[in-house]
PDB file of C-alpha atoms and ligand atoms in Angstrom:
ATOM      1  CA  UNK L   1     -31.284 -26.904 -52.152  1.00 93.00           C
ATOM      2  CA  UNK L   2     -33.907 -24.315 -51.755  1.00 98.00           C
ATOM      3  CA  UNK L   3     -34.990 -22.480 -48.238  1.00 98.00           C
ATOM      4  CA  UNK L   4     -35.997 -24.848 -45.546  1.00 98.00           C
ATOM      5  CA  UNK L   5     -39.641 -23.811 -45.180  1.00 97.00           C
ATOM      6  CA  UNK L   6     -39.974 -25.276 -42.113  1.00 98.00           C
ATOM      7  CA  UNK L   7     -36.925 -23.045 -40.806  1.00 98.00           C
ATOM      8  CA  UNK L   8     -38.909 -21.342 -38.107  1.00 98.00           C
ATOM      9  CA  UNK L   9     -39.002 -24.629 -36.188  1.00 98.00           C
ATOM     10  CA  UNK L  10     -35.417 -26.023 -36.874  1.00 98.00           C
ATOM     11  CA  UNK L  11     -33.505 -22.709 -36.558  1.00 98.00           C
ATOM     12  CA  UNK L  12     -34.165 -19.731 -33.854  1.00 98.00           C
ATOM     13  CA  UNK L  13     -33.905 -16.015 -33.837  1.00 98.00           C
ATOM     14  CA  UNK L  14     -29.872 -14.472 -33.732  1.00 98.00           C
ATOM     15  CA  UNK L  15     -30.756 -11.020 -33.746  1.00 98.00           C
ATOM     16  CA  UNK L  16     -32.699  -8.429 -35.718  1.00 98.00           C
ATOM     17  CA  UNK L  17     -31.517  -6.052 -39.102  1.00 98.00           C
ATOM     18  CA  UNK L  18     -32.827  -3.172 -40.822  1.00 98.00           C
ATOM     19  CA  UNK L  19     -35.946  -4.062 -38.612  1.00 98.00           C
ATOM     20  CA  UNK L  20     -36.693  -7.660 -39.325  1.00 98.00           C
ATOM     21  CA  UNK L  21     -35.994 -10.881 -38.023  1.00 98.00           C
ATOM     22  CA  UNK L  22     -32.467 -12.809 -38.670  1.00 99.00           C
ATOM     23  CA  UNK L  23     -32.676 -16.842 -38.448  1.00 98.00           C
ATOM     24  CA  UNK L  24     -29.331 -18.460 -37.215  1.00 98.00           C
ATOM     25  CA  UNK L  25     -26.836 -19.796 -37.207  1.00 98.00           C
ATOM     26  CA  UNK L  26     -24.898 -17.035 -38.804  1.00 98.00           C
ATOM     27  CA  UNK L  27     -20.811 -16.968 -38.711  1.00 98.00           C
ATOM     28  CA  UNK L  28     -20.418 -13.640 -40.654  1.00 97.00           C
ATOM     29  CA  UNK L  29     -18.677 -13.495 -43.924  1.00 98.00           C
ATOM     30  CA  UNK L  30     -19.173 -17.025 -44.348  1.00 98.00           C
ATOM     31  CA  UNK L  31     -22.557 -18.460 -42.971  1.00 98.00           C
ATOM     32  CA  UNK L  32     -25.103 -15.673 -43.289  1.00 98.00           C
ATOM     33  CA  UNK L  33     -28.780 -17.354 -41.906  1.00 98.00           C
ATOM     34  CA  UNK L  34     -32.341 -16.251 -42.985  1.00 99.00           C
ATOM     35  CA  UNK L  35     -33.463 -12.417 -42.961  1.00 99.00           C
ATOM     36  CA  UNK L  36     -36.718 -11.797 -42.707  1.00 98.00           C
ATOM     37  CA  UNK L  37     -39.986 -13.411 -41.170  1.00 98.00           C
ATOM     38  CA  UNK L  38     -42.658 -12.620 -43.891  1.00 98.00           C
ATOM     39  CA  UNK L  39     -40.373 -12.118 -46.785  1.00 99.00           C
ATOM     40  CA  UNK L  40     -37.722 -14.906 -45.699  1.00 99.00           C
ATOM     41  CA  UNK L  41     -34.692 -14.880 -48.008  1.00 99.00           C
ATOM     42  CA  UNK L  42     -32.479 -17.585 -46.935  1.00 99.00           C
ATOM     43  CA  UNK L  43     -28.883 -15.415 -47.525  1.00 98.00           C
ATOM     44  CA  UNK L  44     -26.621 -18.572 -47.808  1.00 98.00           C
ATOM     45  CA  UNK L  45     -28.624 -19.827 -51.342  1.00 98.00           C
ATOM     46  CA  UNK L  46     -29.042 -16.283 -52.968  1.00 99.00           C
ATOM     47  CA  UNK L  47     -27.010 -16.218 -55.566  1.00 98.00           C
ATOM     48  CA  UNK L  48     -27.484 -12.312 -56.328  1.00 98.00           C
ATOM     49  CA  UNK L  49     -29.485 -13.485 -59.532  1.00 98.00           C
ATOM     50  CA  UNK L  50     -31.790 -10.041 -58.498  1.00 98.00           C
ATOM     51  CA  UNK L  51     -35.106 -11.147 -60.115  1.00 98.00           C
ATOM     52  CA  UNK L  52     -36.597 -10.287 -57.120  1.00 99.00           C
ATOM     53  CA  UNK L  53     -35.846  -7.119 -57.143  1.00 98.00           C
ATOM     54  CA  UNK L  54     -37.495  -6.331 -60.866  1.00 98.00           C
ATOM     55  CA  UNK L  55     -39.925  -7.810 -60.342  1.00 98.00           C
ATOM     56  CA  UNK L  56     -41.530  -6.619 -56.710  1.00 98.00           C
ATOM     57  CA  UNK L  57     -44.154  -4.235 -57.058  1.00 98.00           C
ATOM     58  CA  UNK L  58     -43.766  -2.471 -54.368  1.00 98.00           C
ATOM     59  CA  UNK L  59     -39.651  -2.743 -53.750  1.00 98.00           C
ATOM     60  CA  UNK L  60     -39.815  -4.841 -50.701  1.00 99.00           C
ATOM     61  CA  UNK L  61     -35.797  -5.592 -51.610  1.00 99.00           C
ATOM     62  CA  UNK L  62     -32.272  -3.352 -51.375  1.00 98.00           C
ATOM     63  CA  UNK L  63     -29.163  -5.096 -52.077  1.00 99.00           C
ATOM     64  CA  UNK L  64     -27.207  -5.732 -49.076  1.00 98.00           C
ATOM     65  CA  UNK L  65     -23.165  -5.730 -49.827  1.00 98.00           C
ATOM     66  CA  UNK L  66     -21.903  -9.517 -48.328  1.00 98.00           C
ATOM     67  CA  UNK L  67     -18.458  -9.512 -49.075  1.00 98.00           C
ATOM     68  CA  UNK L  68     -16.597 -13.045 -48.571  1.00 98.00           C
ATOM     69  CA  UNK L  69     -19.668 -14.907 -49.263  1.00 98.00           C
ATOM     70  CA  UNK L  70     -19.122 -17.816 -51.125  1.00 98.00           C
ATOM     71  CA  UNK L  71     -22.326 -18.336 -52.743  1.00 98.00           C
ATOM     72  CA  UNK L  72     -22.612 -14.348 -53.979  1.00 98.00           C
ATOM     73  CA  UNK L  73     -20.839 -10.867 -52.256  1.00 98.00           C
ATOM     74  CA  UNK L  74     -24.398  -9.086 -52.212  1.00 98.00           C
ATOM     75  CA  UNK L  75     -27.567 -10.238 -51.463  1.00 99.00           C
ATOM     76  CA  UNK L  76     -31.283  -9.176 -51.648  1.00 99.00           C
ATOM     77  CA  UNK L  77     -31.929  -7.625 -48.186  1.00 99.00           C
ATOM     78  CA  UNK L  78     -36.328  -7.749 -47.520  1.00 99.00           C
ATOM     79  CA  UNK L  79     -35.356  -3.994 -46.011  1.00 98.00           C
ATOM     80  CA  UNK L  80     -39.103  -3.375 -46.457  1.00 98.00           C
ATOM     81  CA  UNK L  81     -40.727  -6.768 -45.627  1.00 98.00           C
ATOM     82  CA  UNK L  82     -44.324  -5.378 -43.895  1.00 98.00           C
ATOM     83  CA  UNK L  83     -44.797  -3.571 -47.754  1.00 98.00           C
ATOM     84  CA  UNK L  84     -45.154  -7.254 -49.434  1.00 98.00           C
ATOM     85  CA  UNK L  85     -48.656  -7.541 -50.755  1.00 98.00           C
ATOM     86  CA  UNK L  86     -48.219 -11.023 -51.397  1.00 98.00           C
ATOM     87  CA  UNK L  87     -47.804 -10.982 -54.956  1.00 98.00           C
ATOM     88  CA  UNK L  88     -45.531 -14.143 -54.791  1.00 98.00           C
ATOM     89  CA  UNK L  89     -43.484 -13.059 -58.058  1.00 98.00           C
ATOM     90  CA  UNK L  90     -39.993 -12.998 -55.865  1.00 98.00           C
ATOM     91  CA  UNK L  91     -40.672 -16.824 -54.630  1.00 98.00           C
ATOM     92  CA  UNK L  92     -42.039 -17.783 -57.899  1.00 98.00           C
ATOM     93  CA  UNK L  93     -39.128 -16.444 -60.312  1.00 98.00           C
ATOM     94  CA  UNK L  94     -35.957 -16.891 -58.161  1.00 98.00           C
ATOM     95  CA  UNK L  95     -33.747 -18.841 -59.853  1.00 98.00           C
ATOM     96  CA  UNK L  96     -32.147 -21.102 -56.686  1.00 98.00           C
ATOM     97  CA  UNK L  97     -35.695 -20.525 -54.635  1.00 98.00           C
ATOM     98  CA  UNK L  98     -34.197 -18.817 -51.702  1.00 99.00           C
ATOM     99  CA  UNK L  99     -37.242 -16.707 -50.947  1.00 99.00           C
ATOM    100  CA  UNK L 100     -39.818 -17.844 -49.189  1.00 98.00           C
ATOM    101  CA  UNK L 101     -43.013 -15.608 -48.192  1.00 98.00           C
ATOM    102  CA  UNK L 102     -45.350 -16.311 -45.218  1.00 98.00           C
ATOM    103  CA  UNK L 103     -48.159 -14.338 -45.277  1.00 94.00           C
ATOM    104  CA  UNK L 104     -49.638 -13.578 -41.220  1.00 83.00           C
TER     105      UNK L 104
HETATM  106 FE1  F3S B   1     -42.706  -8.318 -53.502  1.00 91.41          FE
HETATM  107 FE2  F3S B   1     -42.297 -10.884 -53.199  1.00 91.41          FE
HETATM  108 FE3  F3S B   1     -44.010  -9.623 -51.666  1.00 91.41          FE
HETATM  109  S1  F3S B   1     -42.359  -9.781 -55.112  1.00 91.41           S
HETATM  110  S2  F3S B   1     -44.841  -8.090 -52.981  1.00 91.41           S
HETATM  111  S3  F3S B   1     -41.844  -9.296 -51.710  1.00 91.41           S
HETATM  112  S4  F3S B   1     -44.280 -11.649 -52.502  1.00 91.41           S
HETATM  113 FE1  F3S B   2     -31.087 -13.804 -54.603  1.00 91.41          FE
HETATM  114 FE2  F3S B   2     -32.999 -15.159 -55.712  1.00 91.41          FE
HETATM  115 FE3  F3S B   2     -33.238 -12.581 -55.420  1.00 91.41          FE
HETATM  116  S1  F3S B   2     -30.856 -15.450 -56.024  1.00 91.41           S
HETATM  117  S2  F3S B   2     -31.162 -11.804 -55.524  1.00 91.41           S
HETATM  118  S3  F3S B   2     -33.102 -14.086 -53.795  1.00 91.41           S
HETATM  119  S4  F3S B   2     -33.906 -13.757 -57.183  1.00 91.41           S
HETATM  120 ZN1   ZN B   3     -31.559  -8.109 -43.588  1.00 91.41          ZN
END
């Protein structure tokens, strides 16, 4: 299943990390939610494939250590989300389509 992209309406705001948004629910190791408003990245479908990180040209993404996971025990943290110039490589090329970009 890829990201909901209609998650801003079905799922609300549980808190904020490394300066962007973080879409519930989340029930840490397991159930992880959506970081990221602009460059959404739906944490509970990335499967630490890491596409997204070759292939952003300006290095929106940092791997994020998620230990107990069960779909992968890292994922790719949008650490520097208001750098996307919309390039739309990362939604394009991601194997399980967990990224989702909305551009203001
Ligand atoms: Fe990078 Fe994806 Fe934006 S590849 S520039 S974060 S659309
Ligand atoms: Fe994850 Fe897809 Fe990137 S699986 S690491 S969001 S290419
Ligand atoms: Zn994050």
């Amino acid at each position: 299943m890829p990201i909901d992209e209609n998650f801003k309406n079905s799922r609300k705001i549980a808190g904020k990390h490394e300066g962007h948004d973080v879409w519930g629910p989340v029930e840490s190791p397991k159930v992880l939610g959506i970081h990221g408003s602009v460059v959404a990245v739906d944490f509970d479908i990335c499967i630490a494939d890491g596409i997204c990180l070759d292939v952003c040209p300006v290095a929106v993404f940092d791997w994020l250590n998620t230990p107990g996971h069960p779909a992968s025990e890292k994922k790719a943290d949008p650490t520097r989300e208001p750098d996307c110039i919309y390039c739309m490589a990362c939604e394009t090329q991601c194997p399980v389509q967990a990224i989702k970009i909305y551009q203001p």
